[in-house]
C-alpha cells in the first residue's frame, strides 16, 4: 500500500491584467513565496526598501520638496527618483524584472504606484487569511487528538 500526499507550493500567485489598445489583456504573473524563510526575507526586504528610499532622497533632493510647476528639471528629478524607488519595491517584493515586465505590458509610473499599494494590501489580506485558516486546522487537530485520547481512556 502506498500513501500518497499532495501539497501545494507555499506561496501566493498574483495576476495583473493590463488592457492593451487592441482590447486584449496582457497578463503579468507574479508570485510571493510564503514559506517561513521567505516571510523572514520579506521582513528584511522592508528594511532594505526603507533604506533605498532614504538613499534616493539624498540622491534626488527634489523628492524632498513640493513640485514647482515651472521647474521642469526638478519634475524630471522627481520622476526619476520615484521610478527608481517603485522599481526597487517591485523587484524586491516580486523578484528581479517584475517592474520591467509590468512596464513593458504598458503600465507607467502613475499606474504602478497605486497598483503596488493594491498588491501589498491584497497580499496582507491573503496572508492573514492563511494564518487564520492554519490556526483553525491546528485547533481542529488538537481537538480531534483530545477526543481520541479521551475515548482511549474509557
mmCIF file of the C-alpha atoms, coordinates in Angstrom:
data_MODEL
# 
_entry.id   MODEL 
# 
loop_
_atom_site.group_PDB 
_atom_site.id 
_atom_site.type_symbol 
_atom_site.label_atom_id 
_atom_site.label_alt_id 
_atom_site.label_comp_id 
_atom_site.label_asym_id 
_atom_site.label_entity_id 
_atom_site.label_seq_id 
_atom_site.pdbx_PDB_ins_code 
_atom_site.Cartn_x 
_atom_site.Cartn_y 
_atom_site.Cartn_z 
_atom_site.occupancy 
_atom_site.B_iso_or_equiv 
_atom_site.pdbx_formal_charge 
_atom_site.auth_seq_id 
_atom_site.auth_comp_id 
_atom_site.auth_asym_id 
_atom_site.auth_atom_id 
_atom_site.pdbx_PDB_model_num 
ATOM 1   C CA . UNK A 1 1   ? 0.000   0.000  0.000   1.00 0.00 ? 1   UNK A CA 1 
ATOM 2   C CA . UNK A 1 2   ? 1.327   3.437  -0.941  1.00 0.00 ? 2   UNK A CA 1 
ATOM 3   C CA . UNK A 1 3   ? 0.321   6.518  0.971   1.00 0.00 ? 3   UNK A CA 1 
ATOM 4   C CA . UNK A 1 4   ? 0.033   9.478  -1.333  1.00 0.00 ? 4   UNK A CA 1 
ATOM 5   C CA . UNK A 1 5   ? 0.128   13.101 -0.319  1.00 0.00 ? 5   UNK A CA 1 
ATOM 6   C CA . UNK A 1 6   ? -0.327  16.140 -2.485  1.00 0.00 ? 6   UNK A CA 1 
ATOM 7   C CA . UNK A 1 7   ? 0.841   19.541 -1.340  1.00 0.00 ? 7   UNK A CA 1 
ATOM 8   C CA . UNK A 1 8   ? 0.800   22.990 -2.870  1.00 0.00 ? 8   UNK A CA 1 
ATOM 9   C CA . UNK A 1 9   ? 3.823   25.249 -3.135  1.00 0.00 ? 9   UNK A CA 1 
ATOM 10  C CA . UNK A 1 10  ? 3.974   27.732 -0.257  1.00 0.00 ? 10  UNK A CA 1 
ATOM 11  C CA . UNK A 1 11  ? 3.086   30.980 -1.936  1.00 0.00 ? 11  UNK A CA 1 
ATOM 12  C CA . UNK A 1 12  ? 0.537   33.341 -3.353  1.00 0.00 ? 12  UNK A CA 1 
ATOM 13  C CA . UNK A 1 13  ? 0.236   33.683 -7.109  1.00 0.00 ? 13  UNK A CA 1 
ATOM 14  C CA . UNK A 1 14  ? -0.855  37.049 -8.458  1.00 0.00 ? 14  UNK A CA 1 
ATOM 15  C CA . UNK A 1 15  ? -2.009  38.054 -11.907 1.00 0.00 ? 15  UNK A CA 1 
ATOM 16  C CA . UNK A 1 16  ? -2.158  41.587 -13.233 1.00 0.00 ? 16  UNK A CA 1 
ATOM 17  C CA . UNK A 1 17  ? -4.247  42.036 -16.370 1.00 0.00 ? 17  UNK A CA 1 
ATOM 18  C CA . UNK A 1 18  ? -3.158  45.029 -18.446 1.00 0.00 ? 18  UNK A CA 1 
ATOM 19  C CA . UNK A 1 19  ? -5.715  46.048 -21.049 1.00 0.00 ? 19  UNK A CA 1 
ATOM 20  C CA . UNK A 1 20  ? -3.996  46.744 -24.355 1.00 0.00 ? 20  UNK A CA 1 
ATOM 21  C CA . UNK A 1 21  ? -5.053  49.244 -27.019 1.00 0.00 ? 21  UNK A CA 1 
ATOM 22  C CA . UNK A 1 22  ? -6.485  46.442 -29.178 1.00 0.00 ? 22  UNK A CA 1 
ATOM 23  C CA . UNK A 1 23  ? -8.810  45.401 -26.330 1.00 0.00 ? 23  UNK A CA 1 
ATOM 24  C CA . UNK A 1 24  ? -6.865  42.282 -25.351 1.00 0.00 ? 24  UNK A CA 1 
ATOM 25  C CA . UNK A 1 25  ? -5.359  41.773 -21.923 1.00 0.00 ? 25  UNK A CA 1 
ATOM 26  C CA . UNK A 1 26  ? -1.709  41.112 -21.313 1.00 0.00 ? 26  UNK A CA 1 
ATOM 27  C CA . UNK A 1 27  ? -1.376  39.003 -18.176 1.00 0.00 ? 27  UNK A CA 1 
ATOM 28  C CA . UNK A 1 28  ? 1.650   39.527 -15.959 1.00 0.00 ? 28  UNK A CA 1 
ATOM 29  C CA . UNK A 1 29  ? 2.108   36.732 -13.418 1.00 0.00 ? 29  UNK A CA 1 
ATOM 30  C CA . UNK A 1 30  ? 3.783   37.445 -10.108 1.00 0.00 ? 30  UNK A CA 1 
ATOM 31  C CA . UNK A 1 31  ? 4.435   35.152 -7.148  1.00 0.00 ? 31  UNK A CA 1 
ATOM 32  C CA . UNK A 1 32  ? 5.195   35.658 -3.477  1.00 0.00 ? 32  UNK A CA 1 
ATOM 33  C CA . UNK A 1 33  ? 6.667   32.694 -1.662  1.00 0.00 ? 33  UNK A CA 1 
ATOM 34  C CA . UNK A 1 34  ? 5.189   32.205 1.814   1.00 0.00 ? 34  UNK A CA 1 
ATOM 35  C CA . UNK A 1 35  ? 7.441   29.584 3.333   1.00 0.00 ? 35  UNK A CA 1 
ATOM 36  C CA . UNK A 1 36  ? 8.964   30.576 6.691   1.00 0.00 ? 36  UNK A CA 1 
ATOM 37  C CA . UNK A 1 37  ? 12.324  31.615 5.209   1.00 0.00 ? 37  UNK A CA 1 
ATOM 38  C CA . UNK A 1 38  ? 10.660  33.774 2.553   1.00 0.00 ? 38  UNK A CA 1 
ATOM 39  C CA . UNK A 1 39  ? 8.473   35.536 5.123   1.00 0.00 ? 39  UNK A CA 1 
ATOM 40  C CA . UNK A 1 40  ? 11.605  36.336 7.151   1.00 0.00 ? 40  UNK A CA 1 
ATOM 41  C CA . UNK A 1 41  ? 13.289  37.584 3.962   1.00 0.00 ? 41  UNK A CA 1 
ATOM 42  C CA . UNK A 1 42  ? 10.238  39.728 3.225   1.00 0.00 ? 42  UNK A CA 1 
ATOM 43  C CA . UNK A 1 43  ? 10.672  41.443 6.595   1.00 0.00 ? 43  UNK A CA 1 
ATOM 44  C CA . UNK A 1 44  ? 14.323  42.132 5.735   1.00 0.00 ? 44  UNK A CA 1 
ATOM 45  C CA . UNK A 1 45  ? 13.274  43.491 2.336   1.00 0.00 ? 45  UNK A CA 1 
ATOM 46  C CA . UNK A 1 46  ? 11.022  46.027 4.029   1.00 0.00 ? 46  UNK A CA 1 
ATOM 47  C CA . UNK A 1 47  ? 14.071  47.442 5.794   1.00 0.00 ? 47  UNK A CA 1 
ATOM 48  C CA . UNK A 1 48  ? 16.061  47.404 2.529   1.00 0.00 ? 48  UNK A CA 1 
ATOM 49  C CA . UNK A 1 49  ? 13.306  49.309 0.731   1.00 0.00 ? 49  UNK A CA 1 
ATOM 50  C CA . UNK A 1 50  ? 13.166  51.916 3.507   1.00 0.00 ? 50  UNK A CA 1 
ATOM 51  C CA . UNK A 1 51  ? 16.937  52.331 3.281   1.00 0.00 ? 51  UNK A CA 1 
ATOM 52  C CA . UNK A 1 52  ? 16.692  52.662 -0.510  1.00 0.00 ? 52  UNK A CA 1 
ATOM 53  C CA . UNK A 1 53  ? 14.031  55.375 -0.096  1.00 0.00 ? 53  UNK A CA 1 
ATOM 54  C CA . UNK A 1 54  ? 16.320  57.349 2.218   1.00 0.00 ? 54  UNK A CA 1 
ATOM 55  C CA . UNK A 1 55  ? 19.211  56.892 -0.202  1.00 0.00 ? 55  UNK A CA 1 
ATOM 56  C CA . UNK A 1 56  ? 17.088  58.191 -3.088  1.00 0.00 ? 56  UNK A CA 1 
ATOM 57  C CA . UNK A 1 57  ? 16.007  61.249 -1.089  1.00 0.00 ? 57  UNK A CA 1 
ATOM 58  C CA . UNK A 1 58  ? 19.679  62.172 -0.844  1.00 0.00 ? 58  UNK A CA 1 
ATOM 59  C CA . UNK A 1 59  ? 20.387  61.308 -4.488  1.00 0.00 ? 59  UNK A CA 1 
ATOM 60  C CA . UNK A 1 60  ? 17.327  63.243 -5.727  1.00 0.00 ? 60  UNK A CA 1 
ATOM 61  C CA . UNK A 1 61  ? 16.798  66.272 -3.446  1.00 0.00 ? 61  UNK A CA 1 
ATOM 62  C CA . UNK A 1 62  ? 13.725  67.299 -5.458  1.00 0.00 ? 62  UNK A CA 1 
ATOM 63  C CA . UNK A 1 63  ? 11.888  64.345 -3.840  1.00 0.00 ? 63  UNK A CA 1 
ATOM 64  C CA . UNK A 1 64  ? 12.004  66.245 -0.547  1.00 0.00 ? 64  UNK A CA 1 
ATOM 65  C CA . UNK A 1 65  ? 10.194  69.371 -1.664  1.00 0.00 ? 65  UNK A CA 1 
ATOM 66  C CA . UNK A 1 66  ? 6.908   70.273 -3.354  1.00 0.00 ? 66  UNK A CA 1 
ATOM 67  C CA . UNK A 1 67  ? 6.843   70.144 -7.148  1.00 0.00 ? 67  UNK A CA 1 
ATOM 68  C CA . UNK A 1 68  ? 7.115   73.580 -8.738  1.00 0.00 ? 68  UNK A CA 1 
ATOM 69  C CA . UNK A 1 69  ? 5.005   73.874 -11.916 1.00 0.00 ? 69  UNK A CA 1 
ATOM 70  C CA . UNK A 1 70  ? 7.746   75.851 -13.607 1.00 0.00 ? 70  UNK A CA 1 
ATOM 71  C CA . UNK A 1 71  ? 10.713  73.704 -12.556 1.00 0.00 ? 71  UNK A CA 1 
ATOM 72  C CA . UNK A 1 72  ? 10.900  71.134 -15.375 1.00 0.00 ? 72  UNK A CA 1 
ATOM 73  C CA . UNK A 1 73  ? 14.276  69.788 -14.253 1.00 0.00 ? 73  UNK A CA 1 
ATOM 74  C CA . UNK A 1 74  ? 13.003  69.363 -10.704 1.00 0.00 ? 74  UNK A CA 1 
ATOM 75  C CA . UNK A 1 75  ? 9.992   67.479 -12.033 1.00 0.00 ? 75  UNK A CA 1 
ATOM 76  C CA . UNK A 1 76  ? 12.244  65.199 -14.097 1.00 0.00 ? 76  UNK A CA 1 
ATOM 77  C CA . UNK A 1 77  ? 14.320  64.526 -10.995 1.00 0.00 ? 77  UNK A CA 1 
ATOM 78  C CA . UNK A 1 78  ? 11.204  63.615 -9.008  1.00 0.00 ? 78  UNK A CA 1 
ATOM 79  C CA . UNK A 1 79  ? 10.057  61.235 -11.758 1.00 0.00 ? 79  UNK A CA 1 
ATOM 80  C CA . UNK A 1 80  ? 13.485  59.631 -11.987 1.00 0.00 ? 80  UNK A CA 1 
ATOM 81  C CA . UNK A 1 81  ? 13.749  59.177 -8.217  1.00 0.00 ? 81  UNK A CA 1 
ATOM 82  C CA . UNK A 1 82  ? 10.183  57.895 -7.886  1.00 0.00 ? 82  UNK A CA 1 
ATOM 83  C CA . UNK A 1 83  ? 10.753  55.451 -10.751 1.00 0.00 ? 83  UNK A CA 1 
ATOM 84  C CA . UNK A 1 84  ? 13.881  54.063 -9.083  1.00 0.00 ? 84  UNK A CA 1 
ATOM 85  C CA . UNK A 1 85  ? 12.022  53.655 -5.799  1.00 0.00 ? 85  UNK A CA 1 
ATOM 86  C CA . UNK A 1 86  ? 8.982   51.962 -7.341  1.00 0.00 ? 86  UNK A CA 1 
ATOM 87  C CA . UNK A 1 87  ? 11.247  49.685 -9.402  1.00 0.00 ? 87  UNK A CA 1 
ATOM 88  C CA . UNK A 1 88  ? 13.173  48.713 -6.260  1.00 0.00 ? 88  UNK A CA 1 
ATOM 89  C CA . UNK A 1 89  ? 9.895   47.929 -4.479  1.00 0.00 ? 89  UNK A CA 1 
ATOM 90  C CA . UNK A 1 90  ? 8.531   45.701 -7.251  1.00 0.00 ? 90  UNK A CA 1 
ATOM 91  C CA . UNK A 1 91  ? 11.828  43.905 -7.834  1.00 0.00 ? 91  UNK A CA 1 
ATOM 92  C CA . UNK A 1 92  ? 12.434  43.291 -4.122  1.00 0.00 ? 92  UNK A CA 1 
ATOM 93  C CA . UNK A 1 93  ? 8.907   42.029 -3.449  1.00 0.00 ? 93  UNK A CA 1 
ATOM 94  C CA . UNK A 1 94  ? 8.192   40.052 -6.614  1.00 0.00 ? 94  UNK A CA 1 
ATOM 95  C CA . UNK A 1 95  ? 11.640  39.233 -7.961  1.00 0.00 ? 95  UNK A CA 1 
ATOM 96  C CA . UNK A 1 96  ? 14.117  40.887 -10.285 1.00 0.00 ? 96  UNK A CA 1 
ATOM 97  C CA . UNK A 1 97  ? 12.468  42.063 -13.500 1.00 0.00 ? 97  UNK A CA 1 
ATOM 98  C CA . UNK A 1 98  ? 8.918   42.362 -12.120 1.00 0.00 ? 98  UNK A CA 1 
ATOM 99  C CA . UNK A 1 99  ? 8.907   46.130 -12.622 1.00 0.00 ? 99  UNK A CA 1 
ATOM 100 C CA . UNK A 1 100 ? 10.215  45.823 -16.182 1.00 0.00 ? 100 UNK A CA 1 
ATOM 101 C CA . UNK A 1 101 ? 7.632   43.172 -17.041 1.00 0.00 ? 101 UNK A CA 1 
ATOM 102 C CA . UNK A 1 102 ? 4.768   45.358 -15.810 1.00 0.00 ? 102 UNK A CA 1 
ATOM 103 C CA . UNK A 1 103 ? 6.246   48.401 -17.517 1.00 0.00 ? 103 UNK A CA 1 
ATOM 104 C CA . UNK A 1 104 ? 6.640   46.522 -20.807 1.00 0.00 ? 104 UNK A CA 1 
ATOM 105 C CA . UNK A 1 105 ? 2.990   45.450 -20.522 1.00 0.00 ? 105 UNK A CA 1 
ATOM 106 C CA . UNK A 1 106 ? 2.103   49.131 -20.711 1.00 0.00 ? 106 UNK A CA 1 
ATOM 107 C CA . UNK A 1 107 ? 1.895   50.350 -17.120 1.00 0.00 ? 107 UNK A CA 1 
ATOM 108 C CA . UNK A 1 108 ? 3.564   53.666 -16.391 1.00 0.00 ? 108 UNK A CA 1 
ATOM 109 C CA . UNK A 1 109 ? 4.725   55.097 -13.103 1.00 0.00 ? 109 UNK A CA 1 
ATOM 110 C CA . UNK A 1 110 ? 1.372   56.716 -12.290 1.00 0.00 ? 110 UNK A CA 1 
ATOM 111 C CA . UNK A 1 111 ? -0.389  53.347 -12.567 1.00 0.00 ? 111 UNK A CA 1 
ATOM 112 C CA . UNK A 1 112 ? 2.368   51.295 -10.940 1.00 0.00 ? 112 UNK A CA 1 
ATOM 113 C CA . UNK A 1 113 ? 2.366   53.333 -7.724  1.00 0.00 ? 113 UNK A CA 1 
ATOM 114 C CA . UNK A 1 114 ? -1.275  52.658 -6.720  1.00 0.00 ? 114 UNK A CA 1 
ATOM 115 C CA . UNK A 1 115 ? -1.046  49.105 -8.091  1.00 0.00 ? 115 UNK A CA 1 
ATOM 116 C CA . UNK A 1 116 ? 1.801   48.413 -5.663  1.00 0.00 ? 116 UNK A CA 1 
ATOM 117 C CA . UNK A 1 117 ? -0.442  49.501 -2.794  1.00 0.00 ? 117 UNK A CA 1 
ATOM 118 C CA . UNK A 1 118 ? -3.283  47.308 -4.075  1.00 0.00 ? 118 UNK A CA 1 
ATOM 119 C CA . UNK A 1 119 ? -0.954  44.317 -4.450  1.00 0.00 ? 119 UNK A CA 1 
ATOM 120 C CA . UNK A 1 120 ? 0.573   44.677 -0.992  1.00 0.00 ? 120 UNK A CA 1 
ATOM 121 C CA . UNK A 1 121 ? -2.862  45.198 0.607   1.00 0.00 ? 121 UNK A CA 1 
ATOM 122 C CA . UNK A 1 122 ? -4.162  42.091 -1.185  1.00 0.00 ? 122 UNK A CA 1 
ATOM 123 C CA . UNK A 1 123 ? -1.128  40.092 -0.082  1.00 0.00 ? 123 UNK A CA 1 
ATOM 124 C CA . UNK A 1 124 ? -1.558  41.212 3.516   1.00 0.00 ? 124 UNK A CA 1 
ATOM 125 C CA . UNK A 1 125 ? -5.207  40.114 3.491   1.00 0.00 ? 125 UNK A CA 1 
ATOM 126 C CA . UNK A 1 126 ? -4.321  36.772 1.911   1.00 0.00 ? 126 UNK A CA 1 
ATOM 127 C CA . UNK A 1 127 ? -1.511  36.131 4.406   1.00 0.00 ? 127 UNK A CA 1 
ATOM 128 C CA . UNK A 1 128 ? -3.801  36.980 7.317   1.00 0.00 ? 128 UNK A CA 1 
ATOM 129 C CA . UNK A 1 129 ? -6.443  34.643 5.879   1.00 0.00 ? 129 UNK A CA 1 
ATOM 130 C CA . UNK A 1 130 ? -3.887  31.826 5.578   1.00 0.00 ? 130 UNK A CA 1 
ATOM 131 C CA . UNK A 1 131 ? -2.775  32.349 9.185   1.00 0.00 ? 131 UNK A CA 1 
ATOM 132 C CA . UNK A 1 132 ? -6.394  32.127 10.403  1.00 0.00 ? 132 UNK A CA 1 
ATOM 133 C CA . UNK A 1 133 ? -7.017  29.049 8.226   1.00 0.00 ? 133 UNK A CA 1 
ATOM 134 C CA . UNK A 1 134 ? -3.888  27.319 9.538   1.00 0.00 ? 134 UNK A CA 1 
ATOM 135 C CA . UNK A 1 135 ? -4.842  28.184 13.116  1.00 0.00 ? 135 UNK A CA 1 
ATOM 136 C CA . UNK A 1 136 ? -8.293  26.651 12.615  1.00 0.00 ? 136 UNK A CA 1 
ATOM 137 C CA . UNK A 1 137 ? -6.740  23.477 11.169  1.00 0.00 ? 137 UNK A CA 1 
ATOM 138 C CA . UNK A 1 138 ? -4.330  23.298 14.092  1.00 0.00 ? 138 UNK A CA 1 
ATOM 139 C CA . UNK A 1 139 ? -7.145  23.806 16.608  1.00 0.00 ? 139 UNK A CA 1 
ATOM 140 C CA . UNK A 1 140 ? -9.209  21.079 14.912  1.00 0.00 ? 140 UNK A CA 1 
ATOM 141 C CA . UNK A 1 141 ? -6.275  18.636 15.026  1.00 0.00 ? 141 UNK A CA 1 
ATOM 142 C CA . UNK A 1 142 ? -5.786  19.380 18.722  1.00 0.00 ? 142 UNK A CA 1 
ATOM 143 C CA . UNK A 1 143 ? -9.487  18.861 19.427  1.00 0.00 ? 143 UNK A CA 1 
ATOM 144 C CA . UNK A 1 144 ? -9.519  15.606 17.443  1.00 0.00 ? 144 UNK A CA 1 
ATOM 145 C CA . UNK A 1 145 ? -6.499  14.352 19.405  1.00 0.00 ? 145 UNK A CA 1 
ATOM 146 C CA . UNK A 1 146 ? -8.144  15.236 22.719  1.00 0.00 ? 146 UNK A CA 1 
ATOM 147 C CA . UNK A 1 147 ? -11.321 13.397 21.730  1.00 0.00 ? 147 UNK A CA 1 
ATOM 148 C CA . UNK A 1 148 ? -9.310  10.399 20.562  1.00 0.00 ? 148 UNK A CA 1 
ATOM 149 C CA . UNK A 1 149 ? -7.326  10.322 23.814  1.00 0.00 ? 149 UNK A CA 1 
ATOM 150 C CA . UNK A 1 150 ? -10.496 10.587 25.930  1.00 0.00 ? 150 UNK A CA 1 
ATOM 151 C CA . UNK A 1 151 ? -12.028 7.652  24.024  1.00 0.00 ? 151 UNK A CA 1 
ATOM 152 C CA . UNK A 1 152 ? -8.895  5.584  24.708  1.00 0.00 ? 152 UNK A CA 1 
ATOM 153 C CA . UNK A 1 153 ? -9.143  6.331  28.422  1.00 0.00 ? 153 UNK A CA 1 
ATOM 154 C CA . UNK A 1 154 ? -12.688 4.907  28.637  1.00 0.00 ? 154 UNK A CA 1 
# 
